[in-house]
């Protein structure tokens, strides 16, 4: 029986005292159990894995979309706020360090993770984004000269996308990396010889990146 913190979720305490917490975020149609095996990429870490609260034809998601790749940005912003509040509530309830939460999201889960970084900086110390898209344009005036945006300085991000992904173009991946970097994040992009599905090489790069961050 897990606590009611606003999301149906799985929590597994850290095996190593002081280890980071991985926030596991599934893709469309997944649930809170899907990503738990990937917790093995960070041995000893605590695992927090919520189920998205939006249903699309019965499939759980973390926010509404109007069509494939067309997001309901109002809903996305609301849901990112709910997810951030959930992480903070879970840290207090399960007594893990709220300053050491690293997201690992796939597809829809990657998109809510980056939205949460932009909207609630500081809640996530970093994140692995598998098959990620641009969640929304965080600063429509970014083309005009503005003071340096440092809201994500100290935030580390790994984007692992597929070279032949039919739903995420190379341009979109590069744009996501640029938007994150412009906000001060330290971003690494890895290209996999893959489409939208994950491959063993995604896990290998994620494992190495996690070792470097903990
Ligand atoms: C999304 O809706 O977040 C993206 O289209 C990825 C997905 O299919 O879930």
PDB file of N, CA, C and O in Angstrom, residues 7-84:
ATOM      1  N   UNK A   7      -0.522  10.964  -6.920  1.00  0.00           N
ATOM      2  CA  UNK A   7      -0.299  10.089  -8.080  1.00  0.00           C
ATOM      3  C   UNK A   7      -0.254   8.649  -7.586  1.00  0.00           C
ATOM      4  O   UNK A   7       0.389   8.376  -6.548  1.00  0.00           O
ATOM      5  N   UNK A   8      -0.863   7.747  -8.328  1.00  0.00           N
ATOM      6  CA  UNK A   8      -0.595   6.322  -8.093  1.00  0.00           C
ATOM      7  C   UNK A   8       0.890   6.136  -8.399  1.00  0.00           C
ATOM      8  O   UNK A   8       1.378   6.640  -9.420  1.00  0.00           O
ATOM      9  N   UNK A   9       1.623   5.439  -7.532  1.00  0.00           N
ATOM     10  CA  UNK A   9       3.064   5.353  -7.777  1.00  0.00           C
ATOM     11  C   UNK A   9       3.691   4.145  -7.100  1.00  0.00           C
ATOM     12  O   UNK A   9       3.074   3.519  -6.227  1.00  0.00           O
ATOM     13  N   UNK A  10       4.913   3.867  -7.512  1.00  0.00           N
ATOM     14  CA  UNK A  10       5.759   2.872  -6.843  1.00  0.00           C
ATOM     15  C   UNK A  10       6.915   3.651  -6.217  1.00  0.00           C
ATOM     16  O   UNK A  10       7.455   4.564  -6.844  1.00  0.00           O
ATOM     17  N   UNK A  11       7.268   3.293  -4.984  1.00  0.00           N
ATOM     18  CA  UNK A  11       8.489   3.854  -4.388  1.00  0.00           C
ATOM     19  C   UNK A  11       9.343   2.722  -3.865  1.00  0.00           C
ATOM     20  O   UNK A  11       8.837   1.833  -3.176  1.00  0.00           O
ATOM     21  N   UNK A  12      10.613   2.757  -4.221  1.00  0.00           N
ATOM     22  CA  UNK A  12      11.560   1.784  -3.660  1.00  0.00           C
ATOM     23  C   UNK A  12      12.685   2.569  -2.992  1.00  0.00           C
ATOM     24  O   UNK A  12      13.342   3.376  -3.661  1.00  0.00           O
ATOM     25  N   UNK A  13      12.882   2.367  -1.696  1.00  0.00           N
ATOM     26  CA  UNK A  13      13.911   3.144  -1.000  1.00  0.00           C
ATOM     27  C   UNK A  13      15.313   2.840  -1.519  1.00  0.00           C
ATOM     28  O   UNK A  13      15.556   1.775  -2.081  1.00  0.00           O
ATOM     29  N   UNK A  14      16.213   3.781  -1.298  1.00  0.00           N
ATOM     30  CA  UNK A  14      17.612   3.610  -1.716  1.00  0.00           C
ATOM     31  C   UNK A  14      18.236   2.419  -0.990  1.00  0.00           C
ATOM     32  O   UNK A  14      17.959   2.188   0.182  1.00  0.00           O
ATOM     33  N   UNK A  15      19.081   1.703  -1.713  1.00  0.00           N
ATOM     34  CA  UNK A  15      19.822   0.599  -1.094  1.00  0.00           C
ATOM     35  C   UNK A  15      21.135   1.112  -0.506  1.00  0.00           C
ATOM     36  O   UNK A  15      21.673   0.517   0.415  1.00  0.00           O
ATOM     37  N   UNK A  16      21.631   2.209  -1.080  1.00  0.00           N
ATOM     38  CA  UNK A  16      22.856   2.827  -0.533  1.00  0.00           C
ATOM     39  C   UNK A  16      22.440   4.110   0.153  1.00  0.00           C
ATOM     40  O   UNK A  16      21.831   4.968  -0.490  1.00  0.00           O
ATOM     41  N   UNK A  17      22.783   4.283   1.417  1.00  0.00           N
ATOM     42  CA  UNK A  17      22.399   5.516   2.101  1.00  0.00           C
ATOM     43  C   UNK A  17      22.952   6.726   1.351  1.00  0.00           C
ATOM     44  O   UNK A  17      24.091   6.699   0.888  1.00  0.00           O
ATOM     45  N   UNK A  18      22.133   7.737   1.200  1.00  0.00           N
ATOM     46  CA  UNK A  18      22.608   8.956   0.535  1.00  0.00           C
ATOM     47  C   UNK A  18      22.564   8.896  -0.984  1.00  0.00           C
ATOM     48  O   UNK A  18      22.965   9.851  -1.645  1.00  0.00           O
ATOM     49  N   UNK A  19      22.102   7.771  -1.556  1.00  0.00           N
ATOM     50  CA  UNK A  19      22.051   7.682  -3.023  1.00  0.00           C
ATOM     51  C   UNK A  19      20.964   8.614  -3.566  1.00  0.00           C
ATOM     52  O   UNK A  19      20.051   9.011  -2.837  1.00  0.00           O
ATOM     53  N   UNK A  20      21.088   8.941  -4.834  1.00  0.00           N
ATOM     54  CA  UNK A  20      20.091   9.808  -5.483  1.00  0.00           C
ATOM     55  C   UNK A  20      18.760   9.072  -5.631  1.00  0.00           C
ATOM     56  O   UNK A  20      18.674   7.857  -5.406  1.00  0.00           O
ATOM     57  N   UNK A  21      17.732   9.829  -6.002  1.00  0.00           N
ATOM     58  CA  UNK A  21      16.417   9.237  -6.305  1.00  0.00           C
ATOM     59  C   UNK A  21      16.152   9.392  -7.799  1.00  0.00           C
ATOM     60  O   UNK A  21      16.300  10.482  -8.349  1.00  0.00           O
ATOM     61  N   UNK A  22      15.779   8.292  -8.428  1.00  0.00           N
ATOM     62  CA  UNK A  22      15.402   8.363  -9.844  1.00  0.00           C
ATOM     63  C   UNK A  22      13.890   8.513  -9.939  1.00  0.00           C
ATOM     64  O   UNK A  22      13.143   7.710  -9.368  1.00  0.00           O
ATOM     65  N   UNK A  23      13.459   9.540 -10.655  1.00  0.00           N
ATOM     66  CA  UNK A  23      12.035   9.745 -10.930  1.00  0.00           C
ATOM     67  C   UNK A  23      11.772   9.117 -12.296  1.00  0.00           C
ATOM     68  O   UNK A  23      12.266   9.612 -13.317  1.00  0.00           O
ATOM     69  N   UNK A  24      11.047   8.011 -12.307  1.00  0.00           N
ATOM     70  CA  UNK A  24      10.855   7.231 -13.537  1.00  0.00           C
ATOM     71  C   UNK A  24       9.517   7.600 -14.174  1.00  0.00           C
ATOM     72  O   UNK A  24       8.468   7.524 -13.510  1.00  0.00           O
ATOM     73  N   UNK A  25       9.561   8.003 -15.439  1.00  0.00           N
ATOM     74  CA  UNK A  25       8.358   8.541 -16.090  1.00  0.00           C
ATOM     75  C   UNK A  25       8.099   7.766 -17.383  1.00  0.00           C
ATOM     76  O   UNK A  25       8.877   7.852 -18.357  1.00  0.00           O
ATOM     77  N   UNK A  26       7.009   7.039 -17.386  1.00  0.00           N
ATOM     78  CA  UNK A  26       6.703   6.131 -18.505  1.00  0.00           C
ATOM     79  C   UNK A  26       6.204   6.872 -19.750  1.00  0.00           C
ATOM     80  O   UNK A  26       5.854   8.050 -19.710  1.00  0.00           O
ATOM     81  N   UNK A  27       6.122   6.141 -20.847  1.00  0.00           N
ATOM     82  CA  UNK A  27       5.570   6.683 -22.092  1.00  0.00           C
ATOM     83  C   UNK A  27       4.065   6.471 -22.163  1.00  0.00           C
ATOM     84  O   UNK A  27       3.457   5.868 -21.268  1.00  0.00           O
ATOM     85  N   UNK A  28       3.456   6.973 -23.236  1.00  0.00           N
ATOM     86  CA  UNK A  28       2.015   6.831 -23.425  1.00  0.00           C
ATOM     87  C   UNK A  28       1.607   5.360 -23.370  1.00  0.00           C
ATOM     88  O   UNK A  28       2.204   4.518 -24.049  1.00  0.00           O
ATOM     89  N   UNK A  29       0.596   5.075 -22.544  1.00  0.00           N
ATOM     90  CA  UNK A  29       0.093   3.704 -22.440  1.00  0.00           C
ATOM     91  C   UNK A  29       0.848   2.868 -21.417  1.00  0.00           C
ATOM     92  O   UNK A  29       0.523   1.696 -21.216  1.00  0.00           O
ATOM     93  N   UNK A  30       1.843   3.483 -20.763  1.00  0.00           N
ATOM     94  CA  UNK A  30       2.581   2.750 -19.737  1.00  0.00           C
ATOM     95  C   UNK A  30       1.938   2.932 -18.377  1.00  0.00           C
ATOM     96  O   UNK A  30       0.847   3.490 -18.244  1.00  0.00           O
ATOM     97  N   UNK A  31       2.631   2.464 -17.364  1.00  0.00           N
ATOM     98  CA  UNK A  31       2.147   2.713 -16.007  1.00  0.00           C
ATOM     99  C   UNK A  31       3.343   2.781 -15.055  1.00  0.00           C
ATOM    100  O   UNK A  31       4.490   2.790 -15.501  1.00  0.00           O
ATOM    101  N   UNK A  32       3.027   2.822 -13.774  1.00  0.00           N
ATOM    102  CA  UNK A  32       4.078   3.039 -12.770  1.00  0.00           C
ATOM    103  C   UNK A  32       5.065   1.881 -12.654  1.00  0.00           C
ATOM    104  O   UNK A  32       6.099   2.025 -12.001  1.00  0.00           O
ATOM    105  N   UNK A  33       4.737   0.749 -13.262  1.00  0.00           N
ATOM    106  CA  UNK A  33       5.653  -0.402 -13.156  1.00  0.00           C
ATOM    107  C   UNK A  33       6.665  -0.465 -14.315  1.00  0.00           C
ATOM    108  O   UNK A  33       7.722  -1.079 -14.190  1.00  0.00           O
ATOM    109  N   UNK A  34       6.290   0.158 -15.436  1.00  0.00           N
ATOM    110  CA  UNK A  34       7.069   0.018 -16.676  1.00  0.00           C
ATOM    111  C   UNK A  34       8.558   0.283 -16.559  1.00  0.00           C
ATOM    112  O   UNK A  34       9.377  -0.444 -17.100  1.00  0.00           O
ATOM    113  N   UNK A  35       8.881   1.409 -15.927  1.00  0.00           N
ATOM    114  CA  UNK A  35      10.275   1.877 -15.962  1.00  0.00           C
ATOM    115  C   UNK A  35      11.077   1.351 -14.769  1.00  0.00           C
ATOM    116  O   UNK A  35      12.286   1.581 -14.705  1.00  0.00           O
ATOM    117  N   UNK A  36      10.422   0.673 -13.839  1.00  0.00           N
ATOM    118  CA  UNK A  36      11.122   0.262 -12.605  1.00  0.00           C
ATOM    119  C   UNK A  36      12.371  -0.588 -12.914  1.00  0.00           C
ATOM    120  O   UNK A  36      13.421  -0.374 -12.298  1.00  0.00           O
ATOM    121  N   UNK A  37      12.293  -1.504 -13.912  1.00  0.00           N
ATOM    122  CA  UNK A  37      13.518  -2.283 -14.188  1.00  0.00           C
ATOM    123  C   UNK A  37      14.705  -1.405 -14.583  1.00  0.00           C
ATOM    124  O   UNK A  37      15.858  -1.782 -14.355  1.00  0.00           O
ATOM    125  N   UNK A  38      14.438  -0.228 -15.157  1.00  0.00           N
ATOM    126  CA  UNK A  38      15.547   0.659 -15.554  1.00  0.00           C
ATOM    127  C   UNK A  38      16.251   1.272 -14.344  1.00  0.00           C
ATOM    128  O   UNK A  38      17.328   1.862 -14.480  1.00  0.00           O
ATOM    129  N   UNK A  39      15.635   1.148 -13.185  1.00  0.00           N
ATOM    130  CA  UNK A  39      16.282   1.613 -11.955  1.00  0.00           C
ATOM    131  C   UNK A  39      17.622   0.930 -11.754  1.00  0.00           C
ATOM    132  O   UNK A  39      18.534   1.479 -11.132  1.00  0.00           O
ATOM    133  N   UNK A  40      17.779  -0.271 -12.330  1.00  0.00           N
ATOM    134  CA  UNK A  40      19.039  -1.010 -12.228  1.00  0.00           C
ATOM    135  C   UNK A  40      20.212  -0.261 -12.860  1.00  0.00           C
ATOM    136  O   UNK A  40      21.365  -0.601 -12.613  1.00  0.00           O
ATOM    137  N   UNK A  41      19.921   0.753 -13.681  1.00  0.00           N
ATOM    138  CA  UNK A  41      21.009   1.532 -14.297  1.00  0.00           C
ATOM    139  C   UNK A  41      21.710   2.423 -13.270  1.00  0.00           C
ATOM    140  O   UNK A  41      22.790   2.944 -13.540  1.00  0.00           O
ATOM    141  N   UNK A  42      21.063   2.626 -12.129  1.00  0.00           N
ATOM    142  CA  UNK A  42      21.680   3.418 -11.045  1.00  0.00           C
ATOM    143  C   UNK A  42      21.613   2.569  -9.787  1.00  0.00           C
ATOM    144  O   UNK A  42      20.744   2.768  -8.935  1.00  0.00           O
ATOM    145  N   UNK A  43      22.528   1.571  -9.666  1.00  0.00           N
ATOM    146  CA  UNK A  43      22.438   0.635  -8.539  1.00  0.00           C
ATOM    147  C   UNK A  43      22.418   1.369  -7.202  1.00  0.00           C
ATOM    148  O   UNK A  43      23.183   2.302  -6.990  1.00  0.00           O
ATOM    149  N   UNK A  44      21.474   0.981  -6.363  1.00  0.00           N
ATOM    150  CA  UNK A  44      21.401   1.562  -5.019  1.00  0.00           C
ATOM    151  C   UNK A  44      20.509   2.781  -4.918  1.00  0.00           C
ATOM    152  O   UNK A  44      20.174   3.227  -3.814  1.00  0.00           O
ATOM    153  N   UNK A  45      20.113   3.365  -6.056  1.00  0.00           N
ATOM    154  CA  UNK A  45      19.291   4.583  -6.004  1.00  0.00           C
ATOM    155  C   UNK A  45      17.881   4.270  -5.508  1.00  0.00           C
ATOM    156  O   UNK A  45      17.386   3.145  -5.665  1.00  0.00           O
ATOM    157  N   UNK A  46      17.233   5.287  -4.921  1.00  0.00           N
ATOM    158  CA  UNK A  46      15.798   5.169  -4.630  1.00  0.00           C
ATOM    159  C   UNK A  46      15.042   5.347  -5.945  1.00  0.00           C
ATOM    160  O   UNK A  46      15.518   6.039  -6.853  1.00  0.00           O
ATOM    161  N   UNK A  47      13.870   4.729  -6.035  1.00  0.00           N
ATOM    162  CA  UNK A  47      13.065   4.820  -7.264  1.00  0.00           C
ATOM    163  C   UNK A  47      11.685   5.356  -6.928  1.00  0.00           C
ATOM    164  O   UNK A  47      11.023   4.856  -6.002  1.00  0.00           O
ATOM    165  N   UNK A  48      11.265   6.356  -7.672  1.00  0.00           N
ATOM    166  CA  UNK A  48       9.928   6.925  -7.515  1.00  0.00           C
ATOM    167  C   UNK A  48       9.295   6.925  -8.891  1.00  0.00           C
ATOM    168  O   UNK A  48       9.814   7.563  -9.812  1.00  0.00           O
ATOM    169  N   UNK A  49       8.213   6.169  -9.035  1.00  0.00           N
ATOM    170  CA  UNK A  49       7.656   5.978 -10.373  1.00  0.00           C
ATOM    171  C   UNK A  49       6.147   6.212 -10.357  1.00  0.00           C
ATOM    172  O   UNK A  49       5.376   5.335  -9.945  1.00  0.00           O
ATOM    173  N   UNK A  50       5.687   7.399 -10.784  1.00  0.00           N
ATOM    174  CA  UNK A  50       4.258   7.687 -10.790  1.00  0.00           C
ATOM    175  C   UNK A  50       3.589   7.235 -12.093  1.00  0.00           C
ATOM    176  O   UNK A  50       4.253   7.055 -13.113  1.00  0.00           O
ATOM    177  N   UNK A  51       2.273   7.101 -12.029  1.00  0.00           N
ATOM    178  CA  UNK A  51       1.482   6.824 -13.235  1.00  0.00           C
ATOM    179  C   UNK A  51       0.849   8.135 -13.705  1.00  0.00           C
ATOM    180  O   UNK A  51       0.253   8.859 -12.908  1.00  0.00           O
ATOM    181  N   UNK A  52       0.976   8.436 -14.985  1.00  0.00           N
ATOM    182  CA  UNK A  52       0.353   9.643 -15.539  1.00  0.00           C
ATOM    183  C   UNK A  52      -1.152   9.628 -15.295  1.00  0.00           C
ATOM    184  O   UNK A  52      -1.789   8.573 -15.354  1.00  0.00           O
ATOM    185  N   UNK A  53      -1.714  10.816 -15.023  1.00  0.00           N
ATOM    186  CA  UNK A  53      -3.126  10.892 -14.601  1.00  0.00           C
ATOM    187  C   UNK A  53      -4.094  11.156 -15.748  1.00  0.00           C
ATOM    188  O   UNK A  53      -5.292  11.178 -15.552  1.00  0.00           O
ATOM    189  N   UNK A  54      -3.563  11.408 -16.944  1.00  0.00           N
ATOM    190  CA  UNK A  54      -4.443  11.695 -18.080  1.00  0.00           C
ATOM    191  C   UNK A  54      -4.665  10.391 -18.844  1.00  0.00           C
ATOM    192  O   UNK A  54      -3.728   9.621 -19.029  1.00  0.00           O
ATOM    193  N   UNK A  55      -5.901  10.155 -19.264  1.00  0.00           N
ATOM    194  CA  UNK A  55      -6.157   8.951 -20.049  1.00  0.00           C
ATOM    195  C   UNK A  55      -6.488   9.337 -21.490  1.00  0.00           C
ATOM    196  O   UNK A  55      -7.334  10.192 -21.725  1.00  0.00           O
ATOM    197  N   UNK A  56      -5.802   8.701 -22.447  1.00  0.00           N
ATOM    198  CA  UNK A  56      -6.097   8.907 -23.862  1.00  0.00           C
ATOM    199  C   UNK A  56      -6.532   7.545 -24.401  1.00  0.00           C
ATOM    200  O   UNK A  56      -5.713   6.632 -24.501  1.00  0.00           O
ATOM    201  N   UNK A  57      -7.810   7.412 -24.668  1.00  0.00           N
ATOM    202  CA  UNK A  57      -8.364   6.103 -25.070  1.00  0.00           C
ATOM    203  C   UNK A  57      -7.918   5.002 -24.102  1.00  0.00           C
ATOM    204  O   UNK A  57      -7.507   3.920 -24.522  1.00  0.00           O
ATOM    205  N   UNK A  58      -7.980   5.320 -22.822  1.00  0.00           N
ATOM    206  CA  UNK A  58      -7.624   4.330 -21.802  1.00  0.00           C
ATOM    207  C   UNK A  58      -6.131   4.229 -21.518  1.00  0.00           C
ATOM    208  O   UNK A  58      -5.723   3.476 -20.640  1.00  0.00           O
ATOM    209  N   UNK A  59      -5.313   4.975 -22.279  1.00  0.00           N
ATOM    210  CA  UNK A  59      -3.853   4.869 -22.076  1.00  0.00           C
ATOM    211  C   UNK A  59      -3.356   6.014 -21.193  1.00  0.00           C
ATOM    212  O   UNK A  59      -3.545   7.189 -21.535  1.00  0.00           O
ATOM    213  N   UNK A  60      -2.695   5.677 -20.071  1.00  0.00           N
ATOM    214  CA  UNK A  60      -2.178   6.738 -19.202  1.00  0.00           C
ATOM    215  C   UNK A  60      -1.100   7.572 -19.898  1.00  0.00           C
ATOM    216  O   UNK A  60      -0.256   7.049 -20.636  1.00  0.00           O
ATOM    217  N   UNK A  61      -1.166   8.877 -19.642  1.00  0.00           N
ATOM    218  CA  UNK A  61      -0.159   9.851 -20.100  1.00  0.00           C
ATOM    219  C   UNK A  61       0.041  10.873 -18.992  1.00  0.00           C
ATOM    220  O   UNK A  61      -0.767  10.964 -18.075  1.00  0.00           O
ATOM    221  N   UNK A  62       1.088  11.694 -19.146  1.00  0.00           N
ATOM    222  CA  UNK A  62       1.336  12.719 -18.126  1.00  0.00           C
ATOM    223  C   UNK A  62       0.682  14.053 -18.452  1.00  0.00           C
ATOM    224  O   UNK A  62       0.623  14.924 -17.596  1.00  0.00           O
ATOM    225  N   UNK A  63       0.210  14.244 -19.680  1.00  0.00           N
ATOM    226  CA  UNK A  63      -0.535  15.464 -20.028  1.00  0.00           C
ATOM    227  C   UNK A  63      -1.326  15.200 -21.301  1.00  0.00           C
ATOM    228  O   UNK A  63      -1.049  14.240 -22.037  1.00  0.00           O
ATOM    229  N   UNK A  64      -2.294  16.051 -21.584  1.00  0.00           N
ATOM    230  CA  UNK A  64      -3.151  15.870 -22.759  1.00  0.00           C
ATOM    231  C   UNK A  64      -2.423  16.291 -24.032  1.00  0.00           C
ATOM    232  O   UNK A  64      -1.604  17.202 -24.011  1.00  0.00           O
ATOM    233  N   UNK A  65      -2.774  15.662 -25.119  1.00  0.00           N
ATOM    234  CA  UNK A  65      -2.326  16.154 -26.424  1.00  0.00           C
ATOM    235  C   UNK A  65      -3.534  16.234 -27.340  1.00  0.00           C
ATOM    236  O   UNK A  65      -4.531  15.531 -27.155  1.00  0.00           O
ATOM    237  N   UNK A  66      -3.434  17.117 -28.322  1.00  0.00           N
ATOM    238  CA  UNK A  66      -4.547  17.355 -29.236  1.00  0.00           C
ATOM    239  C   UNK A  66      -4.436  16.416 -30.433  1.00  0.00           C
ATOM    240  O   UNK A  66      -5.421  16.032 -31.038  1.00  0.00           O
ATOM    241  N   UNK A  67      -3.195  16.061 -30.768  1.00  0.00           N
ATOM    242  CA  UNK A  67      -2.909  15.094 -31.838  1.00  0.00           C
ATOM    243  C   UNK A  67      -1.481  14.628 -31.573  1.00  0.00           C
ATOM    244  O   UNK A  67      -0.816  15.168 -30.684  1.00  0.00           O
ATOM    245  N   UNK A  68      -1.006  13.659 -32.346  1.00  0.00           N
ATOM    246  CA  UNK A  68       0.366  13.194 -32.137  1.00  0.00           C
ATOM    247  C   UNK A  68       1.340  14.376 -32.308  1.00  0.00           C
ATOM    248  O   UNK A  68       1.333  15.043 -33.347  1.00  0.00           O
ATOM    249  N   UNK A  69       2.111  14.637 -31.290  1.00  0.00           N
ATOM    250  CA  UNK A  69       3.100  15.720 -31.359  1.00  0.00           C
ATOM    251  C   UNK A  69       2.514  17.114 -31.171  1.00  0.00           C
ATOM    252  O   UNK A  69       3.244  18.094 -31.231  1.00  0.00           O
ATOM    253  N   UNK A  70       1.194  17.231 -30.958  1.00  0.00           N
ATOM    254  CA  UNK A  70       0.570  18.555 -30.746  1.00  0.00           C
ATOM    255  C   UNK A  70       0.032  18.566 -29.317  1.00  0.00           C
ATOM    256  O   UNK A  70      -0.975  17.908 -29.011  1.00  0.00           O
ATOM    257  N   UNK A  71       0.722  19.316 -28.466  1.00  0.00           N
ATOM    258  CA  UNK A  71       0.413  19.234 -27.036  1.00  0.00           C
ATOM    259  C   UNK A  71      -0.591  20.283 -26.603  1.00  0.00           C
ATOM    260  O   UNK A  71      -0.639  21.385 -27.151  1.00  0.00           O
ATOM    261  N   UNK A  72      -1.373  19.932 -25.590  1.00  0.00           N
ATOM    262  CA  UNK A  72      -2.270  20.889 -24.931  1.00  0.00           C
ATOM    263  C   UNK A  72      -1.393  21.589 -23.879  1.00  0.00           C
ATOM    264  O   UNK A  72      -1.190  21.077 -22.775  1.00  0.00           O
ATOM    265  N   UNK A  73      -0.858  22.731 -24.262  1.00  0.00           N
ATOM    266  CA  UNK A  73       0.189  23.360 -23.441  1.00  0.00           C
ATOM    267  C   UNK A  73      -0.346  23.804 -22.078  1.00  0.00           C
ATOM    268  O   UNK A  73       0.359  23.703 -21.065  1.00  0.00           O
ATOM    269  N   UNK A  74      -1.601  24.257 -22.039  1.00  0.00           N
ATOM    270  CA  UNK A  74      -2.186  24.636 -20.739  1.00  0.00           C
ATOM    271  C   UNK A  74      -2.179  23.443 -19.795  1.00  0.00           C
ATOM    272  O   UNK A  74      -1.802  23.534 -18.624  1.00  0.00           O
ATOM    273  N   UNK A  75      -2.641  22.304 -20.324  1.00  0.00           N
ATOM    274  CA  UNK A  75      -2.696  21.088 -19.501  1.00  0.00           C
ATOM    275  C   UNK A  75      -1.278  20.641 -19.125  1.00  0.00           C
ATOM    276  O   UNK A  75      -1.021  20.254 -17.975  1.00  0.00           O
ATOM    277  N   UNK A  76      -0.370  20.727 -20.084  1.00  0.00           N
ATOM    278  CA  UNK A  76       1.023  20.331 -19.827  1.00  0.00           C
ATOM    279  C   UNK A  76       1.607  21.139 -18.659  1.00  0.00           C
ATOM    280  O   UNK A  76       2.247  20.580 -17.752  1.00  0.00           O
ATOM    281  N   UNK A  77       1.342  22.444 -18.662  1.00  0.00           N
ATOM    282  CA  UNK A  77       1.902  23.292 -17.595  1.00  0.00           C
ATOM    283  C   UNK A  77       1.283  22.944 -16.242  1.00  0.00           C
ATOM    284  O   UNK A  77       1.967  22.870 -15.224  1.00  0.00           O
ATOM    285  N   UNK A  78      -0.024  22.725 -16.254  1.00  0.00           N
ATOM    286  CA  UNK A  78      -0.695  22.340 -15.010  1.00  0.00           C
ATOM    287  C   UNK A  78      -0.139  21.019 -14.466  1.00  0.00           C
ATOM    288  O   UNK A  78       0.181  20.866 -13.287  1.00  0.00           O
ATOM    289  N   UNK A  79       0.009  20.058 -15.383  1.00  0.00           N
ATOM    290  CA  UNK A  79       0.458  18.714 -14.959  1.00  0.00           C
ATOM    291  C   UNK A  79       1.922  18.728 -14.517  1.00  0.00           C
ATOM    292  O   UNK A  79       2.306  17.969 -13.628  1.00  0.00           O
ATOM    293  N   UNK A  80       2.731  19.565 -15.138  1.00  0.00           N
ATOM    294  CA  UNK A  80       4.142  19.661 -14.706  1.00  0.00           C
ATOM    295  C   UNK A  80       4.192  20.197 -13.273  1.00  0.00           C
ATOM    296  O   UNK A  80       4.997  19.746 -12.456  1.00  0.00           O
ATOM    297  N   UNK A  81       3.313  21.142 -12.971  1.00  0.00           N
ATOM    298  CA  UNK A  81       3.247  21.673 -11.605  1.00  0.00           C
ATOM    299  C   UNK A  81       2.814  20.590 -10.621  1.00  0.00           C
ATOM    300  O   UNK A  81       3.376  20.465  -9.517  1.00  0.00           O
ATOM    301  N   UNK A  82       1.839  19.795 -11.019  1.00  0.00           N
ATOM    302  CA  UNK A  82       1.377  18.701 -10.138  1.00  0.00           C
ATOM    303  C   UNK A  82       2.497  17.692  -9.904  1.00  0.00           C
ATOM    304  O   UNK A  82       2.675  17.190  -8.793  1.00  0.00           O
ATOM    305  N   UNK A  83       3.252  17.412 -10.967  1.00  0.00           N
ATOM    306  CA  UNK A  83       4.347  16.438 -10.820  1.00  0.00           C
ATOM    307  C   UNK A  83       5.425  16.986  -9.878  1.00  0.00           C
ATOM    308  O   UNK A  83       5.932  16.262  -9.018  1.00  0.00           O
ATOM    309  N   UNK A  84       5.755  18.273 -10.034  1.00  0.00           N
ATOM    310  CA  UNK A  84       6.759  18.886  -9.154  1.00  0.00           C
ATOM    311  C   UNK A  84       6.283  18.820  -7.700  1.00  0.00           C
ATOM    312  O   UNK A  84       7.057  18.471  -6.791  1.00  0.00           O
TER     313      UNK A  84
END
